[in-house]
CSV table of C-alpha atoms in Angstrom, one decimal:
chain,number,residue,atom,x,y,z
A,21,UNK,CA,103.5,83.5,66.4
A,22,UNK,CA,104.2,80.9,69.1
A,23,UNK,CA,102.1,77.9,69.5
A,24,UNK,CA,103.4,76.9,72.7
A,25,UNK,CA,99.9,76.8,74.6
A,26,UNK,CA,96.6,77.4,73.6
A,27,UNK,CA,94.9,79.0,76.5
A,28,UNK,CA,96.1,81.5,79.3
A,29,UNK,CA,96.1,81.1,83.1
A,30,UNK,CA,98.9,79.8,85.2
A,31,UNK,CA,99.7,77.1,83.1
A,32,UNK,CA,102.0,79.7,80.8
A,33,UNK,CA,105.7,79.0,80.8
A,34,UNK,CA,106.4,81.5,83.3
A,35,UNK,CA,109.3,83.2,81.5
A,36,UNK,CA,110.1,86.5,79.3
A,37,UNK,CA,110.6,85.8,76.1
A,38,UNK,CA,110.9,88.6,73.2
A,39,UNK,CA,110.8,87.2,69.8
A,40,UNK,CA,110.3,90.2,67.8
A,41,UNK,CA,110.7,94.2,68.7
A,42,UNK,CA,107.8,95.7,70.9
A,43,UNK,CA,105.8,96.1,69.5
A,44,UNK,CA,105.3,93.3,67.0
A,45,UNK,CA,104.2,93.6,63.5
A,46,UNK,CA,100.7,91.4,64.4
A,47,UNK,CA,100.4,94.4,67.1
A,48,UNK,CA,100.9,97.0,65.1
A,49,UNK,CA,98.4,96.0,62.7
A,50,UNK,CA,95.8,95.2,64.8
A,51,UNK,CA,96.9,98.7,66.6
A,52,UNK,CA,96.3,100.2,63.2
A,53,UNK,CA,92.8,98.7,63.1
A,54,UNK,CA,92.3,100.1,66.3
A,55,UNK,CA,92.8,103.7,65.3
A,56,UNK,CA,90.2,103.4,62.5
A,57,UNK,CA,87.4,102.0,64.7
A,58,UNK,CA,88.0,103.4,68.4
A,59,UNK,CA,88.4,107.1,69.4
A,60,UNK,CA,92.1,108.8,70.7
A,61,UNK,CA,90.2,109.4,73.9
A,62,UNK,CA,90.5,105.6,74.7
A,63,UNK,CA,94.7,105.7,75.4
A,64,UNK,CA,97.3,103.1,75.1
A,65,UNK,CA,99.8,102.6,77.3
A,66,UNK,CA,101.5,99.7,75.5
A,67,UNK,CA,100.2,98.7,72.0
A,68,UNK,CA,100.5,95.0,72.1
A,69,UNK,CA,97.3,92.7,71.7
A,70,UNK,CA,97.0,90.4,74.1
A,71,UNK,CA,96.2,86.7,73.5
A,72,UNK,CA,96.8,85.1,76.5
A,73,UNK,CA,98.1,86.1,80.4
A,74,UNK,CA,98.4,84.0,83.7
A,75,UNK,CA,100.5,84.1,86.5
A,76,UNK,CA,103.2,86.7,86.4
A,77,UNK,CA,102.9,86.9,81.9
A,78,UNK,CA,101.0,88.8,79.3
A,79,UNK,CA,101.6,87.2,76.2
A,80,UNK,CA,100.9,89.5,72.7
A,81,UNK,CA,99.7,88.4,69.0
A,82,UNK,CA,103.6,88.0,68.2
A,83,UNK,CA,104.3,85.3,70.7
A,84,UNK,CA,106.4,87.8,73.0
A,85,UNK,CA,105.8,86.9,76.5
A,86,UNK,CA,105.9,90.1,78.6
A,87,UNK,CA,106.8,90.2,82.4
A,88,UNK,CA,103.5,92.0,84.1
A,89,UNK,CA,103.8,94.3,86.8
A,90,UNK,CA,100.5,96.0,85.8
A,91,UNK,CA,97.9,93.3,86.8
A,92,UNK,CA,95.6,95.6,84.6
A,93,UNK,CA,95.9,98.3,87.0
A,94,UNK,CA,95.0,96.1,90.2
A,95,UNK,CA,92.2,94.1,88.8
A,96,UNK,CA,94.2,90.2,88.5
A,97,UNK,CA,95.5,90.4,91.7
A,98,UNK,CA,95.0,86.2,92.2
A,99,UNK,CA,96.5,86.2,88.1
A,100,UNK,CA,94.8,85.9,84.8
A,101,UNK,CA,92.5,82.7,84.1
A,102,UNK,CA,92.5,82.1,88.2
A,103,UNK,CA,91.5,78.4,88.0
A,104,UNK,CA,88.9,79.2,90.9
A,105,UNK,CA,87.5,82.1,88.7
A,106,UNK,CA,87.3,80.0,85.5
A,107,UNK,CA,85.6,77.1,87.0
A,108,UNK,CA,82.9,79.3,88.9
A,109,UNK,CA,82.0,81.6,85.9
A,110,UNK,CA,82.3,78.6,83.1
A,111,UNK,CA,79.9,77.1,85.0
A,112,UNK,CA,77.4,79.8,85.7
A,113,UNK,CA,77.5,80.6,82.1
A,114,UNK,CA,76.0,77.7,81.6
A,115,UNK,CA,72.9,78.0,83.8
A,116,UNK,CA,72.1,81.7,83.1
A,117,UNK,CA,73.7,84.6,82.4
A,118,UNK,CA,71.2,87.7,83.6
A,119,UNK,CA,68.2,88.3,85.3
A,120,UNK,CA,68.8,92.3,87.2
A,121,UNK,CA,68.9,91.0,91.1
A,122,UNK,CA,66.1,93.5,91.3
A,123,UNK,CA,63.8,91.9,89.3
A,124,UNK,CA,64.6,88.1,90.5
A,125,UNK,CA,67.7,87.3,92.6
A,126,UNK,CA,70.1,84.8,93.0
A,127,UNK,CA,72.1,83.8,96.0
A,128,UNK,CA,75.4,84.6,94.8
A,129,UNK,CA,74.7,87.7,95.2
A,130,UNK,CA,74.0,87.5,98.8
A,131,UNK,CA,76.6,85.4,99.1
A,132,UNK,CA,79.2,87.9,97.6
A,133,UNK,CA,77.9,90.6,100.5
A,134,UNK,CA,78.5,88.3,103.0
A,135,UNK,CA,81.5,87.8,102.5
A,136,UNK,CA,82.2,91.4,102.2
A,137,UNK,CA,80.3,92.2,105.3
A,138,UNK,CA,82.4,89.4,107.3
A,139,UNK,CA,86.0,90.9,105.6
A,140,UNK,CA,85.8,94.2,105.6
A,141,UNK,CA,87.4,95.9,108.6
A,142,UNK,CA,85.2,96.6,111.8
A,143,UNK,CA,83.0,94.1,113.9
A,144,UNK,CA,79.4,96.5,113.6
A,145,UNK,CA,76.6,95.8,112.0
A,146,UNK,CA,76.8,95.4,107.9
A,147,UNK,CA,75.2,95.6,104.9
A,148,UNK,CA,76.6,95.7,100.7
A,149,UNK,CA,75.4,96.4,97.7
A,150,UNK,CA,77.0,95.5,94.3
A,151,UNK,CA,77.8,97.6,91.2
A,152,UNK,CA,79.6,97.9,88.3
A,153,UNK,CA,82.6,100.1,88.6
A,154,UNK,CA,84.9,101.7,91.3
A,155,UNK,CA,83.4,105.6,89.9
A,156,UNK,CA,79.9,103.7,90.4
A,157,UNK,CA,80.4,102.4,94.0
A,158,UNK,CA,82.4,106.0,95.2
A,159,UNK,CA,79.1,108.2,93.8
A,160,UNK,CA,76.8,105.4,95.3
A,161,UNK,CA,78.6,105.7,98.5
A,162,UNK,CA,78.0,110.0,98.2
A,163,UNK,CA,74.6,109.5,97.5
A,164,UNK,CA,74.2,107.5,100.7
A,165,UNK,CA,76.3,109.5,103.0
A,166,UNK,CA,74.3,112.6,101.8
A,167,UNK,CA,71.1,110.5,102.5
A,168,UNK,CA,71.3,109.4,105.7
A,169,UNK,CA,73.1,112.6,107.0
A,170,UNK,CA,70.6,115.1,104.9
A,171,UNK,CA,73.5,116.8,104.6
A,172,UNK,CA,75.4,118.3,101.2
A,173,UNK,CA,79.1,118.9,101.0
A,174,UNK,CA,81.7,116.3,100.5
A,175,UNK,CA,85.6,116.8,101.6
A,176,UNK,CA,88.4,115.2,99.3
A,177,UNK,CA,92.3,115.7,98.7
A,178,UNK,CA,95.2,116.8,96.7
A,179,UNK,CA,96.5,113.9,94.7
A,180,UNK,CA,93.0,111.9,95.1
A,181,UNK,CA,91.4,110.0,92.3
A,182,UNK,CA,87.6,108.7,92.6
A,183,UNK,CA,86.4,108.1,88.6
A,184,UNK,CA,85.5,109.2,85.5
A,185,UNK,CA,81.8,109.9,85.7
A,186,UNK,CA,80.4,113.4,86.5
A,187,UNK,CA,80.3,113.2,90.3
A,188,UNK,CA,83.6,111.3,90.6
A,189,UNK,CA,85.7,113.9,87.9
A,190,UNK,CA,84.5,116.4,90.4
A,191,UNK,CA,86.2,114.3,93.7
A,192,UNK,CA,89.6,113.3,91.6
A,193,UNK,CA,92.0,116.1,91.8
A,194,UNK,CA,94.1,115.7,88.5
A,195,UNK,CA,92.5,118.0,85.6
A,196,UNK,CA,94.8,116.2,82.4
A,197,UNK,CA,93.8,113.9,81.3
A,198,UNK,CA,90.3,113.2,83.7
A,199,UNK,CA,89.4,116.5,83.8
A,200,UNK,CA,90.0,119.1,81.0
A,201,UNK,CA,87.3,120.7,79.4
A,202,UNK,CA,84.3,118.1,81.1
A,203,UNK,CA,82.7,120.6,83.7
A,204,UNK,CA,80.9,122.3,84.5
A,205,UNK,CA,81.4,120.1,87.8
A,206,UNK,CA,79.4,119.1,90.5
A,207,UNK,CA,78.9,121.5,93.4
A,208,UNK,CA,79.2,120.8,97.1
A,209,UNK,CA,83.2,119.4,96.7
A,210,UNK,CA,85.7,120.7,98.9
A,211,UNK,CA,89.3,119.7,98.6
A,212,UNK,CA,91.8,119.3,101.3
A,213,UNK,CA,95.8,118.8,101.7
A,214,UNK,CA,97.0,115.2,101.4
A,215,UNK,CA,99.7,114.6,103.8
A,216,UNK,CA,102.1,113.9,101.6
A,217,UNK,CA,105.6,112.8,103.2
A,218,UNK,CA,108.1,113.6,100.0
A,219,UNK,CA,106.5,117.1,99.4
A,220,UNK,CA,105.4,118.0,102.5
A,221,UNK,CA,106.9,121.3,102.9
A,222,UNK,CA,108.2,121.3,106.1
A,223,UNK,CA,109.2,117.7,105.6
A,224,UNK,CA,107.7,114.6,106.7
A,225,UNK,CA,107.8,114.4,110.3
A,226,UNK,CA,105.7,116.9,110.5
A,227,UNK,CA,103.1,115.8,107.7
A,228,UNK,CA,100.5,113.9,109.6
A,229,UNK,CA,100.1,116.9,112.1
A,230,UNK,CA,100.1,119.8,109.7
A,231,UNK,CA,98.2,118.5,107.3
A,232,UNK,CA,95.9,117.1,109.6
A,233,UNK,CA,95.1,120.6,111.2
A,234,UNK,CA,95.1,122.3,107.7
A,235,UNK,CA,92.1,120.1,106.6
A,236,UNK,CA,89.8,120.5,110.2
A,237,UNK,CA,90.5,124.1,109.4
A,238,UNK,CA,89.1,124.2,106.4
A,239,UNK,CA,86.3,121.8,107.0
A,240,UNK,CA,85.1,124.6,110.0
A,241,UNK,CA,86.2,127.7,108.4
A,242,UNK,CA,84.7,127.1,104.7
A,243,UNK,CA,82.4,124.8,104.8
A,244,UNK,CA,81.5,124.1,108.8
A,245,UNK,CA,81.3,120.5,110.0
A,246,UNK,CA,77.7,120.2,110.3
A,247,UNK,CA,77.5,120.9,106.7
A,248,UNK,CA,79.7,117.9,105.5
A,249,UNK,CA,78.2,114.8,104.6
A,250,UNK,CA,81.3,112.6,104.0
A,251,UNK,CA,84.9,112.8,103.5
A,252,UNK,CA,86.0,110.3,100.7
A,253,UNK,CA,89.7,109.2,100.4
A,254,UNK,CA,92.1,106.5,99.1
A,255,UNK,CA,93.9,105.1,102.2
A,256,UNK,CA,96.7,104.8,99.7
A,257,UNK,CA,96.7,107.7,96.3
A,258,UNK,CA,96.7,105.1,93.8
A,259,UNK,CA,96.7,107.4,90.9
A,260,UNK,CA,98.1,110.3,92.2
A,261,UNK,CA,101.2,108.5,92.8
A,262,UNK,CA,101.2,105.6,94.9
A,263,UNK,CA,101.3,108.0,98.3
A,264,UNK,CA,101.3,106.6,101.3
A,265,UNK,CA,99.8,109.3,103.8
A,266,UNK,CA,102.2,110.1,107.1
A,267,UNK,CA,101.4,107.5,109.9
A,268,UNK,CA,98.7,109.1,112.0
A,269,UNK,CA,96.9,111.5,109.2
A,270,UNK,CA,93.8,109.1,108.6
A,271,UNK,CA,93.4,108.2,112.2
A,272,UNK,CA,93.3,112.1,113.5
A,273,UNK,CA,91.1,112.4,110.1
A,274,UNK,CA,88.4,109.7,111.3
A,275,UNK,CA,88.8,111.3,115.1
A,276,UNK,CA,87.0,114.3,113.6
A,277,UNK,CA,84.5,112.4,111.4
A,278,UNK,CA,83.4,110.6,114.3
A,279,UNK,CA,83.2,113.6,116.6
A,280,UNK,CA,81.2,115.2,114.3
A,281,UNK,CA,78.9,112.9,112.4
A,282,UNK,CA,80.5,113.1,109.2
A,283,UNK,CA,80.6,109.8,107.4
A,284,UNK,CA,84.1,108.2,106.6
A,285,UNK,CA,84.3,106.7,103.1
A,286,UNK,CA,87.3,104.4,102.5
A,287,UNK,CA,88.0,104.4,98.7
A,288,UNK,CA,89.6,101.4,98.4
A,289,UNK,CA,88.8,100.5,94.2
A,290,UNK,CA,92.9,100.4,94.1
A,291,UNK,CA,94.4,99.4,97.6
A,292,UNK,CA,92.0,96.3,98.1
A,293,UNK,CA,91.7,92.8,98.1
A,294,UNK,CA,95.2,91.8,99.4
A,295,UNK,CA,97.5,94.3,96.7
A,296,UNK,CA,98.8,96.4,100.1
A,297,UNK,CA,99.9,93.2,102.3
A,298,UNK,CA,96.1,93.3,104.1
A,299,UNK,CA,92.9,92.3,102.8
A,300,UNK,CA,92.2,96.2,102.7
A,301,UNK,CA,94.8,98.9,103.0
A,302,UNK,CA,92.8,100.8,106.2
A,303,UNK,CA,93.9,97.3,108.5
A,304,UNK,CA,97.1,99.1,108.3
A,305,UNK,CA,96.1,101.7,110.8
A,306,UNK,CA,93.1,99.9,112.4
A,307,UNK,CA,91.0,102.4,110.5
A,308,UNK,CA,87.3,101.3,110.7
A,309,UNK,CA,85.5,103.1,107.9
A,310,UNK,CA,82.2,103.9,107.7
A,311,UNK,CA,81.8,103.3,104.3
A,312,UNK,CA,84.1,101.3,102.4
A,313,UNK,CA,84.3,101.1,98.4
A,314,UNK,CA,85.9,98.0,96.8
A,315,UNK,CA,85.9,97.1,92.8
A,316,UNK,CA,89.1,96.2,90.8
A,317,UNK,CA,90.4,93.0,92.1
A,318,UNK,CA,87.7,92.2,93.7
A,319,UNK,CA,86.3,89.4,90.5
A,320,UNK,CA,89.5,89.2,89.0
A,321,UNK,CA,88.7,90.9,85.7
A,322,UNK,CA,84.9,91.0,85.9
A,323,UNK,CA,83.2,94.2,86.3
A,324,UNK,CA,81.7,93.9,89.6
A,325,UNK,CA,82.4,96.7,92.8
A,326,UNK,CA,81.1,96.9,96.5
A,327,UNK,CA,79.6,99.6,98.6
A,328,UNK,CA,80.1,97.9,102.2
A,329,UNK,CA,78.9,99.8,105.0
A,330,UNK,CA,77.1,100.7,108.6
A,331,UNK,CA,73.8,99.1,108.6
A,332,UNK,CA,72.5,102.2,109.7
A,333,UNK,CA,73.4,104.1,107.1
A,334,UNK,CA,72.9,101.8,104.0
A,335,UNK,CA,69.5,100.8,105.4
A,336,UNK,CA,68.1,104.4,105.5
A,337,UNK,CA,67.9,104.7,101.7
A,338,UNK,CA,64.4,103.9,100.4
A,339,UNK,CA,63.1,100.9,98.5
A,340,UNK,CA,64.5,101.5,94.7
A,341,UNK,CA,66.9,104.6,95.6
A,342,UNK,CA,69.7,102.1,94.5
A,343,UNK,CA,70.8,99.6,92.5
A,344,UNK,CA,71.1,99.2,88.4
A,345,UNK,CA,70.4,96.9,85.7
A,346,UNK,CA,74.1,95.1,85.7
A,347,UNK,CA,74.7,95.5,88.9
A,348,UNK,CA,76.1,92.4,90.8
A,349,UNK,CA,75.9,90.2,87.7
A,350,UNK,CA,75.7,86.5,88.3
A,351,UNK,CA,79.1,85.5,86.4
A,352,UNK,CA,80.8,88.5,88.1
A,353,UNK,CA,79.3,87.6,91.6
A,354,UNK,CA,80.9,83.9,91.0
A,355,UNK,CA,84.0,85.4,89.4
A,356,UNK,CA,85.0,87.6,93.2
A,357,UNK,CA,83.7,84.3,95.0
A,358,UNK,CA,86.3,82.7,93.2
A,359,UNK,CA,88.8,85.3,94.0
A,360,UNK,CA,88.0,85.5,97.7
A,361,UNK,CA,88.8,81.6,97.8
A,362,UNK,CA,92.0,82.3,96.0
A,363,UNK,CA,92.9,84.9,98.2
A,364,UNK,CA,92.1,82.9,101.5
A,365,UNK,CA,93.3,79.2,100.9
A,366,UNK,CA,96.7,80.4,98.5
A,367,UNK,CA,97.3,83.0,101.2
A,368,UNK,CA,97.5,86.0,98.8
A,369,UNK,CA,97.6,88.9,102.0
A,370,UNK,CA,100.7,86.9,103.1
A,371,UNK,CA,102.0,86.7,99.5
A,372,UNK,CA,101.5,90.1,98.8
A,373,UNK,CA,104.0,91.3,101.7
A,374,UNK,CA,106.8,89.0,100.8
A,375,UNK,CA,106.8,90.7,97.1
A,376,UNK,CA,107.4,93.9,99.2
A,377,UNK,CA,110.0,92.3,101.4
A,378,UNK,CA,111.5,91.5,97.7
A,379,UNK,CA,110.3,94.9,95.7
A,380,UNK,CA,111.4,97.4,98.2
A,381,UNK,CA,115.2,96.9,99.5
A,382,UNK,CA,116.2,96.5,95.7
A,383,UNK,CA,114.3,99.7,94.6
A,384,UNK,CA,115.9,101.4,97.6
A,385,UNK,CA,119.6,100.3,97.3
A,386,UNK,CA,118.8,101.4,93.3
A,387,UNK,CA,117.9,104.8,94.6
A,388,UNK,CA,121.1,104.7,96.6
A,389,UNK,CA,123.0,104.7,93.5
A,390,UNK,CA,120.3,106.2,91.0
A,391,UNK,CA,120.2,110.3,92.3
A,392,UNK,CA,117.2,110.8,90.0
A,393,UNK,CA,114.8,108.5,92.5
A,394,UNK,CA,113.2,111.2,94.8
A,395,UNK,CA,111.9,108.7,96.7
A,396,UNK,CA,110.7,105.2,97.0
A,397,UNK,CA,107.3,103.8,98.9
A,398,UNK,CA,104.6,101.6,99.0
A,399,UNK,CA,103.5,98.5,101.0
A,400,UNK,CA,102.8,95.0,100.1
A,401,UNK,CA,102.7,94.5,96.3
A,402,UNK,CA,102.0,98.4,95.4
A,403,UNK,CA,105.2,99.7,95.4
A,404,UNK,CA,106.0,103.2,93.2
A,405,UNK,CA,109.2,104.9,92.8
A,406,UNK,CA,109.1,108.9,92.1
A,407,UNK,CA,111.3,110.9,90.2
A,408,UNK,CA,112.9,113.8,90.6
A,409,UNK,CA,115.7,116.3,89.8
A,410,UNK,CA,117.7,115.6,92.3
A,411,UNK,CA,119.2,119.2,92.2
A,412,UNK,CA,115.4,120.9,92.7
A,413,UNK,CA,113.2,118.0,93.3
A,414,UNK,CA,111.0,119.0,90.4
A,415,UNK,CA,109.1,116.1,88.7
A,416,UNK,CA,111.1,114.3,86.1
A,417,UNK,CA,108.2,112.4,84.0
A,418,UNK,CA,108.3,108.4,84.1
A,419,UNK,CA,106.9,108.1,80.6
A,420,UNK,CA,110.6,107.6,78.4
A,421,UNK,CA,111.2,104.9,81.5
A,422,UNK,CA,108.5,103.0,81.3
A,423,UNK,CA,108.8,102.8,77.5
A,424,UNK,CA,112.4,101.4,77.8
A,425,UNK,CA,111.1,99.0,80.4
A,426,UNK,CA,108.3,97.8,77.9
A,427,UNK,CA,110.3,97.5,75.1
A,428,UNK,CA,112.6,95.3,76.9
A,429,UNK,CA,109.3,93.0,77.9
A,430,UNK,CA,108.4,95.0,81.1
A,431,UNK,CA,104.9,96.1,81.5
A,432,UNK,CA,105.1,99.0,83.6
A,433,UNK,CA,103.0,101.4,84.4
A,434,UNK,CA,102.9,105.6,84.8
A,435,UNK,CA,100.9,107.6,87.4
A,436,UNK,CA,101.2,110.5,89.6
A,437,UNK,CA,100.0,113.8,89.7
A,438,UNK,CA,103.1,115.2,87.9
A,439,UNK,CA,103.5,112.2,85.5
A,440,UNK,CA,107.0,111.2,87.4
A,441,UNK,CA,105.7,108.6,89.2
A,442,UNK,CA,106.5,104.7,88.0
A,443,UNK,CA,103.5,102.4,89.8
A,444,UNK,CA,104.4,98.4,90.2
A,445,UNK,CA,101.1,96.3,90.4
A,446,UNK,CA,102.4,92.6,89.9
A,447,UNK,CA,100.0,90.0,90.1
A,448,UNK,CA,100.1,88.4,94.0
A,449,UNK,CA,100.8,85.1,92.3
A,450,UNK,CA,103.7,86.1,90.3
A,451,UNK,CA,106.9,83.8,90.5
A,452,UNK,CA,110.0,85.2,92.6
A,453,UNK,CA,112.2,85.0,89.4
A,454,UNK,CA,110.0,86.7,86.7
A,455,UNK,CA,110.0,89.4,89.7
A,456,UNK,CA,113.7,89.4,90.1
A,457,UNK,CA,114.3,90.0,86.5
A,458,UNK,CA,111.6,92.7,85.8
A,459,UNK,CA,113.5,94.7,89.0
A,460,UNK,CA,117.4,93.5,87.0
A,461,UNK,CA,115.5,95.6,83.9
A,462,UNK,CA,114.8,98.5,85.9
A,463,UNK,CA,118.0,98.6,87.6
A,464,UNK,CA,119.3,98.6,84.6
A,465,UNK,CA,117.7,100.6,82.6
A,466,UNK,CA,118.4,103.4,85.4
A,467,UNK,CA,121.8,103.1,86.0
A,468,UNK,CA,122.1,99.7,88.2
A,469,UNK,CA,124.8,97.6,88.8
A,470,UNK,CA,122.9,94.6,88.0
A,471,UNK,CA,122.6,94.0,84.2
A,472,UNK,CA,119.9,91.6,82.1
């Protein structure tokens, strides 16, 4: 095992390096362990332990340093060990770890919904509360849509993920592996089309339109608008595939919420804190949500999430109707004060578009020459290729790609509805040449010119 550095952050040689297969035999025996102690249910995308990561590196138990364009799924968008983030939360540590905000606060806390309150999109009136997990801050968002509207039904899509806990399995679309054999589910969940520009099926021009239309008609024939609470989406599918909805759906989408007092929830647990080339992924469109849910990068590894909304609406809930023990924990609150910082003074929003301006013309001159890439999309620094046969456009699954990427010290991750979807996450503070060479392994892996 490598000695090289003793502690993680972006102080790691920023360079792949692969000195035994992946993965190693340290791995695999602490992957053994893991089988004996922790249930199959808890999956494994790549079984490497991980001893130390910062800036665009992972580095496992064997000393192999892996190229990381998974950032945990979103979380270490400002980078493992974030100097801001270690300094805040070694030093809160220090002074006290718990008290429950409810019970005795602290002004972190505050200060943390401030903050979201000033960044979050829209110039109204705002209040936040803080959580523990995205599922957490999408059912807390239900629960005060429902509230302040008295009304019941909720409206989702096709391709939409939302969580893992009763309410938010109901919301997510996919049945394997979120799903299957966990209902009953909750009641009062309708489900609408995505517009969805690759498999649209009249094509994508027409996809914002059509899709559009298809989901006000359902709203009024099925369920009737003055029945529907809130209509929750991902202003980009993160685990349904990475799909960017056709220009125009969301906009005619909130036109109808705001005609007809339904509340607009923005699930943004995936698309925020600077991963889409905004601060949040609805600036895009100059959506204004109503409701907007953040978590994932938002304390840069700490459990922590946001509900940010209208005043009016988060201040109709009674006195105790929310909250939670852990909820907006003191080293988690300094942890996402620390990544805001990051975010602002290292310019992480402007960052995360120039590793699209770098990301997308090499995956799409790949495609050129690749016929099994259906399609390539994305924005900013969430970027996803799909495959498919390029005789029927069925769903080739990513899973053998991804495998040959990791053993060859890329950490890329699946997703998609179909399973044919390979997701790029990098960390926004990732080097331009560990980001050239993880694309040179994927071009070559799938038939590219370029070699590694």
């Amino acid at each position: 095992m490598s000695t090289a550095t003793t502690a993680g952050g972006p102080g790691l040689p920023q360079e792949r390096r692969l000195v035994t297969e992946i993965p190693g035999p340290r791995s695999r025996e602490m992957f053994a362990r893991k089988q004996t102690a922790v249930p199959p249910g808890i999956g494994t995308t790549l079984p490497v332990f991980v001893t130390h990561a910062g800036g665009g590196v992972v580095v496992d138990a064997d000393g192999n340093s892996l190229i990381d364009f998974g950032s945990g799924i979103a979380v270490t968008n400002v980078g493992n060990a974030a100097p801001r983030v270690v300094e805040r939360v070694s030093r809160q540590v220090a002074d006290f770890t718990h008290t429950c905000f409810m019970i005795t606060p602290y002004e972190s806390y505050v200060e943390v919904c401030e903050k979201l309150n000033e960044l979050t999109p829209g110039d109204h009136e705002k209040r936040t509360f803080l959580v523990n997990s995205g599922a957490e801050a999408v059912e807390n968002a239900v629960k005060v849509a429902r509230h302040a509207t008295g009304r019941q039904a909720v409206v989702v899509f096709d391709h939409g993920y939302h969580g893992r806990t009763l309410l938010t399995m109901s919301l997510t679309a996919k049945n394997m592996p979120y799903k299957h054999r966990f209902g009953p589910f909750a009641p009062e969940v309708y489900r609408a089309p995505l517009a969805y520009p690759f498999r649209w099926p009249t094509g994508p021009d027409n996809c914002a339109d059509e899709a559009a239309a298809q989901t006000i008609d359902m709203i009024n024939k099925q369920i009737g608008a003055e029945n529907v609470a809130a209509v929750v989406i991902e202003p980009i599918a993160g685990e349904g595939g990475f799909i960017v909805p056709a220009r125009g759906f969301l906009s005619k989408i909130v036109e109808f919420c705001r005609a007809n007092g339904i509340v607009f929830v923005a699930d943004e647990v995936q698309t925020g804190f600077a991963r889409t080339g905004d601060l949040f992924a609805c600036e895009d469109e100059g959506i204004v949500p109503d409701i907007i849910c953040t978590a994932k990068g938002i304390a840069g590894g700490l459990p922590l999430a946001a509900v940010t909304g209208r005043a009016e609406l988060l201040d109709a809930v009674h006195v105790g109707g929310l909250g939670g023990t852990y909820g907006g924990n003191p080293l988690a609150c300094e942890a996402a004060l620390g990544v805001i910082e990051t975010i602002q003074e290292d310019k992480l929003v402007e960052r995360a578009r120039r590793i699209g301006e770098i990301m997308l013309p090499r995956l799409r001159a790949l495609q050129r020459r690749s016929p099994i890439i259906g399609d390539v999309r994305g924005r900013g620094a969430m970027i996803a290729i799909e495959l498919a046969d390029p005789a029927t456009g069925d769903p080739v699954p990513a899973g053998e790609i991804a495998q040959r990427c990791h053993a060859q010290g890329l950490l890329a991750l699946t997703a998609g509805t179909y399973g044919n979807v390979l997701r790029f996450l990098p960390p926004l503070v990732i080097p331009d040449h560990l980001l050239e060479e993880g694309l040179s392994i994927l071009e070559n892996i799938l038939g590219g010119d370029n070699t590694v």
